[in-house]
CSV table of C-alpha atoms in Angstrom, one decimal:
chain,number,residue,atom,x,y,z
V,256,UNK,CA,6.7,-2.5,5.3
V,257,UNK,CA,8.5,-0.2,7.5
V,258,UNK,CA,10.3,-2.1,10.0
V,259,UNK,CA,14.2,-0.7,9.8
V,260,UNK,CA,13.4,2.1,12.6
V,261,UNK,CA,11.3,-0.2,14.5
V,262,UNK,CA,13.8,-0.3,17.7
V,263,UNK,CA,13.4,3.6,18.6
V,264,UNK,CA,9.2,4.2,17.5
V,265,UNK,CA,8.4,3.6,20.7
V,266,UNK,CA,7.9,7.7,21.3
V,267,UNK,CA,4.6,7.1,18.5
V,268,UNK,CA,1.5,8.2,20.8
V,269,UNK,CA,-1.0,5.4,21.2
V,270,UNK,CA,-4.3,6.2,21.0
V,271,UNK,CA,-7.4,5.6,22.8
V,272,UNK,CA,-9.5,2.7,21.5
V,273,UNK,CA,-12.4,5.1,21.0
V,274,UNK,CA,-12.6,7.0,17.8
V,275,UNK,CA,-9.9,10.3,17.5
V,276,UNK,CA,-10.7,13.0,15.6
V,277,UNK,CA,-7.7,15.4,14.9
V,278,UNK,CA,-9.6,17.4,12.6
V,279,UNK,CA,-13.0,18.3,12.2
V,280,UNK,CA,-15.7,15.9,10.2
V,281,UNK,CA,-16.6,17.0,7.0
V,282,UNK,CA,-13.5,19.0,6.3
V,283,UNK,CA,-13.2,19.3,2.4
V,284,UNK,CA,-9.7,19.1,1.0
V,285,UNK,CA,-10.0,19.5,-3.1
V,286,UNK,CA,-7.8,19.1,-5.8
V,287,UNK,CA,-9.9,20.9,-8.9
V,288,UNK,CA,-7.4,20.3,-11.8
V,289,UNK,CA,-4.5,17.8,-11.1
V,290,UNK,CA,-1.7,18.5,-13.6
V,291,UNK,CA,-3.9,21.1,-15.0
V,292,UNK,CA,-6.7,18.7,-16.0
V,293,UNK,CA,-10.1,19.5,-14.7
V,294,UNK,CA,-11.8,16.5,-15.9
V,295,UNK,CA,-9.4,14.4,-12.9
V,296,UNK,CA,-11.0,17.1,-10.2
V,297,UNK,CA,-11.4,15.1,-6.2
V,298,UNK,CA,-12.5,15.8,-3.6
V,299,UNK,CA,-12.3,14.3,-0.4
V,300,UNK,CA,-14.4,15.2,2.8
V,301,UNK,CA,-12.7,13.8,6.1
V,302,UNK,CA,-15.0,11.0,8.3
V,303,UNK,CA,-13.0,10.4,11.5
V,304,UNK,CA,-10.4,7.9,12.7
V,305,UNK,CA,-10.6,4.3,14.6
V,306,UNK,CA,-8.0,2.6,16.2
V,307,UNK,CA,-7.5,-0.9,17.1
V,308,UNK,CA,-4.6,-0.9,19.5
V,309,UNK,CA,-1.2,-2.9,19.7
V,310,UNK,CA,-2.0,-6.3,21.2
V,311,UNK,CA,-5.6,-7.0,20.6
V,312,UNK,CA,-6.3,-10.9,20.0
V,313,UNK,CA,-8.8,-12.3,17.6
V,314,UNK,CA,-10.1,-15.7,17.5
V,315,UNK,CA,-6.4,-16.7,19.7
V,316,UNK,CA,-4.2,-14.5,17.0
V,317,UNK,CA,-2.7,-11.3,17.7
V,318,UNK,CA,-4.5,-8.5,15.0
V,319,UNK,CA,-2.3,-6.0,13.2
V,320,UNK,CA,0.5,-5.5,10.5
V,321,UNK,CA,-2.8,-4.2,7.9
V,322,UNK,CA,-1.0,-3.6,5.1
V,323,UNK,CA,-3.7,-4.0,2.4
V,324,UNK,CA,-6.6,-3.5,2.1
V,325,UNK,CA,-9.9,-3.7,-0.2
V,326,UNK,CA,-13.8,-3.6,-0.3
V,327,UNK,CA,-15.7,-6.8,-1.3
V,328,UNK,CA,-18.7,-5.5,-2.6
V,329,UNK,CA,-20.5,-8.9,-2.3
V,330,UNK,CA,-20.4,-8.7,1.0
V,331,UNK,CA,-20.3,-5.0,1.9
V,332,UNK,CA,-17.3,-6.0,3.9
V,333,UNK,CA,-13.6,-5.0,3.6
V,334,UNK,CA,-10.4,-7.6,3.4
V,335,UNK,CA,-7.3,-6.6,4.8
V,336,UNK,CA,-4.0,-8.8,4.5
V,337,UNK,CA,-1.5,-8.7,7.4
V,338,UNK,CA,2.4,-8.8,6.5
V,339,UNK,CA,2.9,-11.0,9.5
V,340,UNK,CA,5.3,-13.6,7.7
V,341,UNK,CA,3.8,-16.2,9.6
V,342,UNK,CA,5.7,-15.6,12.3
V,343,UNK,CA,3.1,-14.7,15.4
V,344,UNK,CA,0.4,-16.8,13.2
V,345,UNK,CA,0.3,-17.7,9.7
V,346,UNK,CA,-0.1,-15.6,6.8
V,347,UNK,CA,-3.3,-14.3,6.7
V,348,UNK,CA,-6.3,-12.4,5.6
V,349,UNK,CA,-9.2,-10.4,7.9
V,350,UNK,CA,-12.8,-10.0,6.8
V,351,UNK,CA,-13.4,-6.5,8.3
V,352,UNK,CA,-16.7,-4.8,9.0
V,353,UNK,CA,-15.8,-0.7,8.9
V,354,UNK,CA,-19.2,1.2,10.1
V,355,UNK,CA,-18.7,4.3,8.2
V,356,UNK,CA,-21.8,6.5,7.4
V,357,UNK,CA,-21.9,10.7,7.0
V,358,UNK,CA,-21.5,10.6,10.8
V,359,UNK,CA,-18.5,9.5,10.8
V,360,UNK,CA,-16.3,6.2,11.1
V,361,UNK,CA,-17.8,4.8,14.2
V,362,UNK,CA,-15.8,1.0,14.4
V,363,UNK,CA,-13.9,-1.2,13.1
V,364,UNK,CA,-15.2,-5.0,13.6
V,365,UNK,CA,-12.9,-8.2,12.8
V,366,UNK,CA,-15.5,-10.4,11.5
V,367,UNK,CA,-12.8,-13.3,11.0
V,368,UNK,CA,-9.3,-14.2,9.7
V,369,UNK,CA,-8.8,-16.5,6.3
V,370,UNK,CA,-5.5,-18.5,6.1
V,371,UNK,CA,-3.3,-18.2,2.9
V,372,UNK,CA,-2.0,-21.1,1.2
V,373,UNK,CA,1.1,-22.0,-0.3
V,374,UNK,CA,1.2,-24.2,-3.6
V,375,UNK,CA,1.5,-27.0,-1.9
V,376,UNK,CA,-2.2,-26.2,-0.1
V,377,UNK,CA,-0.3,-25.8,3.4
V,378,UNK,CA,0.2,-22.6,5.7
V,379,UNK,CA,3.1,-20.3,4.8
V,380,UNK,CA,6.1,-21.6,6.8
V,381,UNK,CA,8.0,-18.8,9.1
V,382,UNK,CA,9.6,-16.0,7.0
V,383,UNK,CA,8.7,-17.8,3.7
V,384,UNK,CA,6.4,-15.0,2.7
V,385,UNK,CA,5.9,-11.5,3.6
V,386,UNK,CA,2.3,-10.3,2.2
V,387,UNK,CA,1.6,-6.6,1.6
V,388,UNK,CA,-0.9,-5.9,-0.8
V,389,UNK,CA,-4.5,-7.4,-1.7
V,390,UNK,CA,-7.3,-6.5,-3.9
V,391,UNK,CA,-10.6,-8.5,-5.3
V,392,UNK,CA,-10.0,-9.4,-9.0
V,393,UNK,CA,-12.3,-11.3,-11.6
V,394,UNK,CA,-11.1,-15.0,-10.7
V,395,UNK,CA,-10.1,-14.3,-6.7
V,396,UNK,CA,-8.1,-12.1,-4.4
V,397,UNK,CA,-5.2,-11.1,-5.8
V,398,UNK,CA,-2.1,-10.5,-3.4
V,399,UNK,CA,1.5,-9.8,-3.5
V,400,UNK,CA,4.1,-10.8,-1.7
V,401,UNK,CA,7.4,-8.5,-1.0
V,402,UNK,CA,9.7,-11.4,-0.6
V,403,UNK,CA,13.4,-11.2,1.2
V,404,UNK,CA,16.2,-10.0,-0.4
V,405,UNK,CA,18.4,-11.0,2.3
V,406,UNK,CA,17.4,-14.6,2.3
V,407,UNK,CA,17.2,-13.9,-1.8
V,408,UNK,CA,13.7,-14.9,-1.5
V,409,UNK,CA,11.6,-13.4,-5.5
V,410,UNK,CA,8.3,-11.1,-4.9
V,411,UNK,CA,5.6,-12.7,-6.1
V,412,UNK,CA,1.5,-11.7,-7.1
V,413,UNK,CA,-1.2,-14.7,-6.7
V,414,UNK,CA,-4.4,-15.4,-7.3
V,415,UNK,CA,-6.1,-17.2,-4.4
V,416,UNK,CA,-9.5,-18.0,-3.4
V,417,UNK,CA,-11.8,-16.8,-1.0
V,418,UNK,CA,-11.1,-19.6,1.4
V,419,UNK,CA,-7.0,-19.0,1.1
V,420,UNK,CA,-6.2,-21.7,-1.5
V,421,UNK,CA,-3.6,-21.4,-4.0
V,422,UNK,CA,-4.7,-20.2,-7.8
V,423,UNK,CA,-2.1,-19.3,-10.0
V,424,UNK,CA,0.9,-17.1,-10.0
V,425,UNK,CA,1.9,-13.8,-12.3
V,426,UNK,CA,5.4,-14.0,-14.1
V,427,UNK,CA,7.8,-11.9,-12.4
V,428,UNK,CA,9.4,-9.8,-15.1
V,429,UNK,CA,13.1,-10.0,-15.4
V,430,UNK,CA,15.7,-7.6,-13.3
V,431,UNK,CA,13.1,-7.8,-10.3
V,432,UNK,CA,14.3,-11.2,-8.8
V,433,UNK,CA,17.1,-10.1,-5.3
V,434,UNK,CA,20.7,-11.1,-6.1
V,435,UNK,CA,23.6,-11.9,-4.0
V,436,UNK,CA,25.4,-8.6,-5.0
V,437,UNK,CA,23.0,-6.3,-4.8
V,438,UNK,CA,23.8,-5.3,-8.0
V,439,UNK,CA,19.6,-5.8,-9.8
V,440,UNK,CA,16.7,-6.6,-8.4
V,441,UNK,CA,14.8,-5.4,-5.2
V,442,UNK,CA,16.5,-3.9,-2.0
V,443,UNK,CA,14.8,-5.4,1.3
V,444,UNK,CA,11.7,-4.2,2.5
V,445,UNK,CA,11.4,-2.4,-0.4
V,446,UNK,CA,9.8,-4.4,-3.2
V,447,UNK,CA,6.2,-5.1,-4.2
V,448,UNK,CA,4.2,-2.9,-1.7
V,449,UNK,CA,1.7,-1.8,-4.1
V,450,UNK,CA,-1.5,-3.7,-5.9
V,451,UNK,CA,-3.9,-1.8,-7.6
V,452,UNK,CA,-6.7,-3.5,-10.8
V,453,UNK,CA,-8.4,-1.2,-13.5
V,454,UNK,CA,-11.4,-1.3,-14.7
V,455,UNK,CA,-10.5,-3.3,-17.8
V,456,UNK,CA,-8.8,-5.7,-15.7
V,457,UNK,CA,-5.2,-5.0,-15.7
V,458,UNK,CA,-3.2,-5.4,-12.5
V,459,UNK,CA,-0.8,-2.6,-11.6
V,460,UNK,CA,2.0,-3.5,-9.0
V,461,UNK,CA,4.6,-1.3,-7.4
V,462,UNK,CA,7.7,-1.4,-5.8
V,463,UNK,CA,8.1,0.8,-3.1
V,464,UNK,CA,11.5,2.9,-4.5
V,465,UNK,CA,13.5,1.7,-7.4
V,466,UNK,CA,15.1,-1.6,-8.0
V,467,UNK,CA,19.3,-1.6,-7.6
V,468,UNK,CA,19.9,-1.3,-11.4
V,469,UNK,CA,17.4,1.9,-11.6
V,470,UNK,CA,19.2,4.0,-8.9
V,471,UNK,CA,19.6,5.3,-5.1
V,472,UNK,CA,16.6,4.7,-2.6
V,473,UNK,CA,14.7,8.7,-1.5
V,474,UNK,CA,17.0,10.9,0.6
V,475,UNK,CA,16.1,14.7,1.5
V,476,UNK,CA,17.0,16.2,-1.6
V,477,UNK,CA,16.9,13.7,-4.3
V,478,UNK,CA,13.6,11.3,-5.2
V,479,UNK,CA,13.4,7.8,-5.9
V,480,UNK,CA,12.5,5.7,-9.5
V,481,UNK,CA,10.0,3.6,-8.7
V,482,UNK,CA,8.9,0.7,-11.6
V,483,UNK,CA,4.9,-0.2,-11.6
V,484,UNK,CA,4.5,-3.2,-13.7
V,485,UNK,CA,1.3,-3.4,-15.7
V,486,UNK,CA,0.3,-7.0,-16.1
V,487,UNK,CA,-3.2,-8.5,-18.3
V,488,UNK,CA,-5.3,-9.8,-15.4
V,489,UNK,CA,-6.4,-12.7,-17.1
V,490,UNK,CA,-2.6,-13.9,-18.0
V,491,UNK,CA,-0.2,-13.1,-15.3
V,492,UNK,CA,1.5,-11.9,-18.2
V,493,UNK,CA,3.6,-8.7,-17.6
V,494,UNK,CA,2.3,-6.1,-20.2
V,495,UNK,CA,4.4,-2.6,-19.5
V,496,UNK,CA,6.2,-1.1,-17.3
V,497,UNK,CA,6.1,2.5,-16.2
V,498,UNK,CA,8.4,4.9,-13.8
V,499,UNK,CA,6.8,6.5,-10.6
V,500,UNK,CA,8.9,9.0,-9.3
V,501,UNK,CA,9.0,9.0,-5.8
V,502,UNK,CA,9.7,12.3,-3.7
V,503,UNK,CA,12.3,13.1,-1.9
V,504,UNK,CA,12.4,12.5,2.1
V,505,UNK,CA,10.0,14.9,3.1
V,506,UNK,CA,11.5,15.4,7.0
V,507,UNK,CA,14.9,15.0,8.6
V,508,UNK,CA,15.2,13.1,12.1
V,509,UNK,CA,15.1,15.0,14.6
V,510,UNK,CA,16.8,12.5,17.0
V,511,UNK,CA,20.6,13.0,17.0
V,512,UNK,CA,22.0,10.3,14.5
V,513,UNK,CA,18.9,9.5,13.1
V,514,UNK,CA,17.3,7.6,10.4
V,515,UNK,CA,14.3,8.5,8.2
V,516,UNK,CA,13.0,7.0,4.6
V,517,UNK,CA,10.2,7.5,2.1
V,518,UNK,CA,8.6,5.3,0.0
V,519,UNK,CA,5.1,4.3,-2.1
V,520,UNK,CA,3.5,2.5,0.0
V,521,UNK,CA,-0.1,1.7,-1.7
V,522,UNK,CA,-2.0,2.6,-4.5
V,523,UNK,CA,-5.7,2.1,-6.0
V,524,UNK,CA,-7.0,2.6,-9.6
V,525,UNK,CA,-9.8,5.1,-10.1
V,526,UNK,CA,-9.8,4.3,-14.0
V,527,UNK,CA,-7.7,2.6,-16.5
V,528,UNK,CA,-4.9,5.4,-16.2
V,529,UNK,CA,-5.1,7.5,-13.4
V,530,UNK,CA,-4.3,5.8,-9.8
V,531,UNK,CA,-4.3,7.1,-6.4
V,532,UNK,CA,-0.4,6.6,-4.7
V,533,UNK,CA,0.0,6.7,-1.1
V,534,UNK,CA,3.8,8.0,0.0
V,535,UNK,CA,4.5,7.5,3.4
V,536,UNK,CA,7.8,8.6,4.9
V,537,UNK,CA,9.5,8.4,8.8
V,538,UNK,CA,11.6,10.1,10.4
V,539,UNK,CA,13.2,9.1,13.8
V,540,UNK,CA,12.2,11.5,16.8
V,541,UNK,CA,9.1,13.0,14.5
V,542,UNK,CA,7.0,10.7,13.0
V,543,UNK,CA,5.0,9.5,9.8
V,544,UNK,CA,4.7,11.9,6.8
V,545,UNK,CA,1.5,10.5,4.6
V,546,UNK,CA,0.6,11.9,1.4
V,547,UNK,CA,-2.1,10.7,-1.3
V,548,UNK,CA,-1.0,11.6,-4.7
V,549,UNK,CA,-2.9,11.1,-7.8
V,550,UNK,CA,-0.7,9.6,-10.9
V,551,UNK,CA,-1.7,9.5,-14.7
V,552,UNK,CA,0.1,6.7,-16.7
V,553,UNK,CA,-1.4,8.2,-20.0
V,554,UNK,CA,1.6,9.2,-22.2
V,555,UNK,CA,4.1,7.5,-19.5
V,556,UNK,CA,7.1,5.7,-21.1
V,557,UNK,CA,7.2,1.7,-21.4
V,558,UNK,CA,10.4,0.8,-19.6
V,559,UNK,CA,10.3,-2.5,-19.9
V,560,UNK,CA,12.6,-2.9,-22.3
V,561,UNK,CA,15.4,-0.9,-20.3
V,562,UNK,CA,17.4,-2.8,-18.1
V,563,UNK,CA,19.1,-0.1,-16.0
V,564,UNK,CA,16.8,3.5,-15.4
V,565,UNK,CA,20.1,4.6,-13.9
V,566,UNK,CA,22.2,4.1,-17.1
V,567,UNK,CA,19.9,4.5,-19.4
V,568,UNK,CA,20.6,7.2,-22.7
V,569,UNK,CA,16.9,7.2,-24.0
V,570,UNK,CA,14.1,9.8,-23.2
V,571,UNK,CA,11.8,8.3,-20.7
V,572,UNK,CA,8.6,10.0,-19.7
V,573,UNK,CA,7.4,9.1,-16.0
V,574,UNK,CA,3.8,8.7,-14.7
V,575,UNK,CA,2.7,12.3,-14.0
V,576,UNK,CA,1.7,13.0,-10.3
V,577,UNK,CA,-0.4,15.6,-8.4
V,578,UNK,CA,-0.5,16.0,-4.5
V,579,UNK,CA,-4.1,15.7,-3.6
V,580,UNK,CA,-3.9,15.6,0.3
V,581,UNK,CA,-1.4,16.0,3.5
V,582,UNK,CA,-2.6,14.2,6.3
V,583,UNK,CA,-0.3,16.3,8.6
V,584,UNK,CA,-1.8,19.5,7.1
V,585,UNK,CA,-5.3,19.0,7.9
V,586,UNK,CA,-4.3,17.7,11.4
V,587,UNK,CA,-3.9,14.5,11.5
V,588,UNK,CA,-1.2,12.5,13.1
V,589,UNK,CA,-0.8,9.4,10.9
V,590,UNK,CA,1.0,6.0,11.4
V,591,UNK,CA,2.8,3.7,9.0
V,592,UNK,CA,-0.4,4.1,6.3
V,593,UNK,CA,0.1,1.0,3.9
V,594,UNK,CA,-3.2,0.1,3.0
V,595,UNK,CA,-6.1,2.0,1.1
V,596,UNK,CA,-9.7,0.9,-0.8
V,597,UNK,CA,-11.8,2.5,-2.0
V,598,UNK,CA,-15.4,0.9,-1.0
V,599,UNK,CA,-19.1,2.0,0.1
V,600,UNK,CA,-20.0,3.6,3.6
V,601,UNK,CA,-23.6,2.5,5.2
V,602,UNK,CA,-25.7,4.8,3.8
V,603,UNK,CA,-23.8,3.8,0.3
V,604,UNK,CA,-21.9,6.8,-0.6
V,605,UNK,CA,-18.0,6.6,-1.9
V,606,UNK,CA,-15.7,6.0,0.7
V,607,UNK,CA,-11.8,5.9,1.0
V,608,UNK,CA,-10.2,3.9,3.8
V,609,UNK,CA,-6.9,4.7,4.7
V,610,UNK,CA,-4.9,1.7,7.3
V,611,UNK,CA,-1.7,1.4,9.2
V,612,UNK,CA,0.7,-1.4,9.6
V,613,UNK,CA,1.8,-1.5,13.6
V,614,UNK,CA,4.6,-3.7,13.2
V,615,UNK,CA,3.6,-5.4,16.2
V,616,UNK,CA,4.6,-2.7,17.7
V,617,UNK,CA,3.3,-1.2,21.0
V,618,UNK,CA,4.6,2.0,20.5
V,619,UNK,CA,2.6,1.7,17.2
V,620,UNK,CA,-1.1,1.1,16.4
V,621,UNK,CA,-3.4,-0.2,13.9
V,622,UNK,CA,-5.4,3.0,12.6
V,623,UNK,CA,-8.0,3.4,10.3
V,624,UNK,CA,-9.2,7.0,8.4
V,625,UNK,CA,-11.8,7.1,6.2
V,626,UNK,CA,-13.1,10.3,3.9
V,627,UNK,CA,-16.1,10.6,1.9
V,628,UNK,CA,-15.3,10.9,-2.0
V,629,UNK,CA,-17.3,13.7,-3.1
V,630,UNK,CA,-15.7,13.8,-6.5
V,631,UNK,CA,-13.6,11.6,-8.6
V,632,UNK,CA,-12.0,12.1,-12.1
V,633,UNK,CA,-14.9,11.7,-14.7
């Protein structure tokens, strides 16, 4: 969630609500042999963009803040979670209906919103929760939750059920839990972004840059080490732990004094190793940066067992990582892209659905992409 420049976005275009397209449909961007492997060849062919603008009410509660997302091929619909931290309503999930076909990405259709649950079987109470990520797992949706260091409030992943209701609850591995003195655990804003489930079950969940123990936050010359924690499924039980390095700020501000970031921002598992990573960066007086990289964790190092990435002496072997596309560089202007599925269009071909968090914001929007998968890693 992207909220520390929130003040001064207001110069962020709004769109039209009718469909945008920045670049033409059925532009192909390919990636034949990330890190040299030809057998992980995608490509992607570009569908058109919808947006739902800033302010649009649904059912009496204000849509927006889509920071997940995922397809629910039962229904043939997508759910999306909102990082509202119940705050304008409560937490919350939408059923979505995207209408996606090789024409292009015609609308985007709330169908309904699901409220979530706390443990005790109650809404979320204000700024007790701050969700980010969702996807469909073998016992429910699972969903994380990036918590509040300031208020020294733990991340969490659940399990809940379709209607909102409280499941169960993942162990939160130690050195992620916020402390007074900044000296472990996650910095605000900046922790579990990221869900993504294998085929085999596993849940992958990352923070968006590294913990306080594992070093500095992105600047323009100098990346970030970002921890994914691989956890059995079935469990909640944390299995490895693996270092995503995130890249440096791609773009200074170019507003006199200031501020711009980087960050992971969503990821999706296209087999047991490989993952698709969003990084999504801002810079005041410019705009969103949104890249898609594709990440192998084969041969990446365990970490789970090092306390401090920052002062560690052993060899450690991060998850390898491949640009696959620039949003800016076939066109597009993007948001604040935090959400990403993977899911079927109309006519049943591959789709990947790219979505914005607003922040509320009216000099923000809720936009949607979507790209027909023409290829995938075999």
């Amino acid at each position: 969630m992207t909220k520390r420049f929130l003040a001064t976005a207001a110069f962020v275009l709004l769109s039209s609500t009718a469909s945008v397209f920045a670049t033409d449909i059925g532009a192909t961007v390919e990636t034949a042999c990330p890190f040299g492997d030809c057998a992980a060849a995608i490509s992607l062919s570009y569908l058109g963009e919808f947006v739902i603008p800033t302010g649009q009410m649904e059912n009496g509660v204000e849509f927006g803040g889509i920071s997940g997302l995922d397809f629910d091929a039962a229904t043939g619909h997508y759910m999306a979670i909102s990082d509202d931290r119940s705050e304008k309503a409560p937490a919350r999930l939408y059923d979505l209906d995207i209408d996606v076909g090789a024409a292009g990405l015609k609308g985007v259709t709330v169908v309904k919103h699901v409220t979530l649950q706390d443990k005790n079987g109650q809404p979320f109470a204000s700024r007790t929760v701050d969700p980010e990520s969702i996807r469909f797992g073998k016992d429910g949706i699972y969903w994380g939750s990036e918590g509040d260091a300031k208020a020294l409030i733990a991340p969490f992943v659940r399990v809940t059920s379709p209607d909102g209701a409280f499941v169960r609850e993942f162990k939160l591995p130690d050195g992620f839990a916020p402390t007074a003195d900044k000296t472990t655990g996650i910095r605000d804003n900046l922790a579990f972004e990221d869900i993504a489930v294998s085929p085999s079950g596993d849940v992958l969940v990352g923070v968006e840059a590294a913990l306080y123990q594992d070093g500095p936050n992105p600047s323009l010359t100098t990346g970030s080490l970002s921890r994914i924690v691989r956890y059995d499924g079935a469990t909640g039980e944390p299995k490895a732990q693996y270092v995503y390095p995130v890249s440096p700020i791609p773009q200074a501000a170019t507003r006199a004094g200031g501020g711009n970031d980087n960050g992971m921002s969503e990821m999706i598992a296209l087999d047991d190793h490989r993952l698709l990573a969003v990084e999504r960066s801002y810079a005041q007086g410019f705009g969103n940066n949104v890249k898609l990289f594709m990440m192998d964790l084969d041969g990446a190092t365990d970490v789970s067992a090092i306390a401090s990435l920052a002062k560690n002496d052993q060899r450690v072997v991060p998850a390898r990582k491949s640009q696959v596309l620039d949003l800016r560089a076939i066109g597009l202007t993007p948001d604040n892209i935090e959400a990403m599925a993977i899911g079927k269009a109309k006519d049943g071909t591959d789709v990947l659905i790219l979505g914005s968090d607003n922040n509320f914001s009216t000099g923000q929007k809720s936009q949607f992409y979507a790209f027909k998968i023409n290829r995938r890693p075999q």
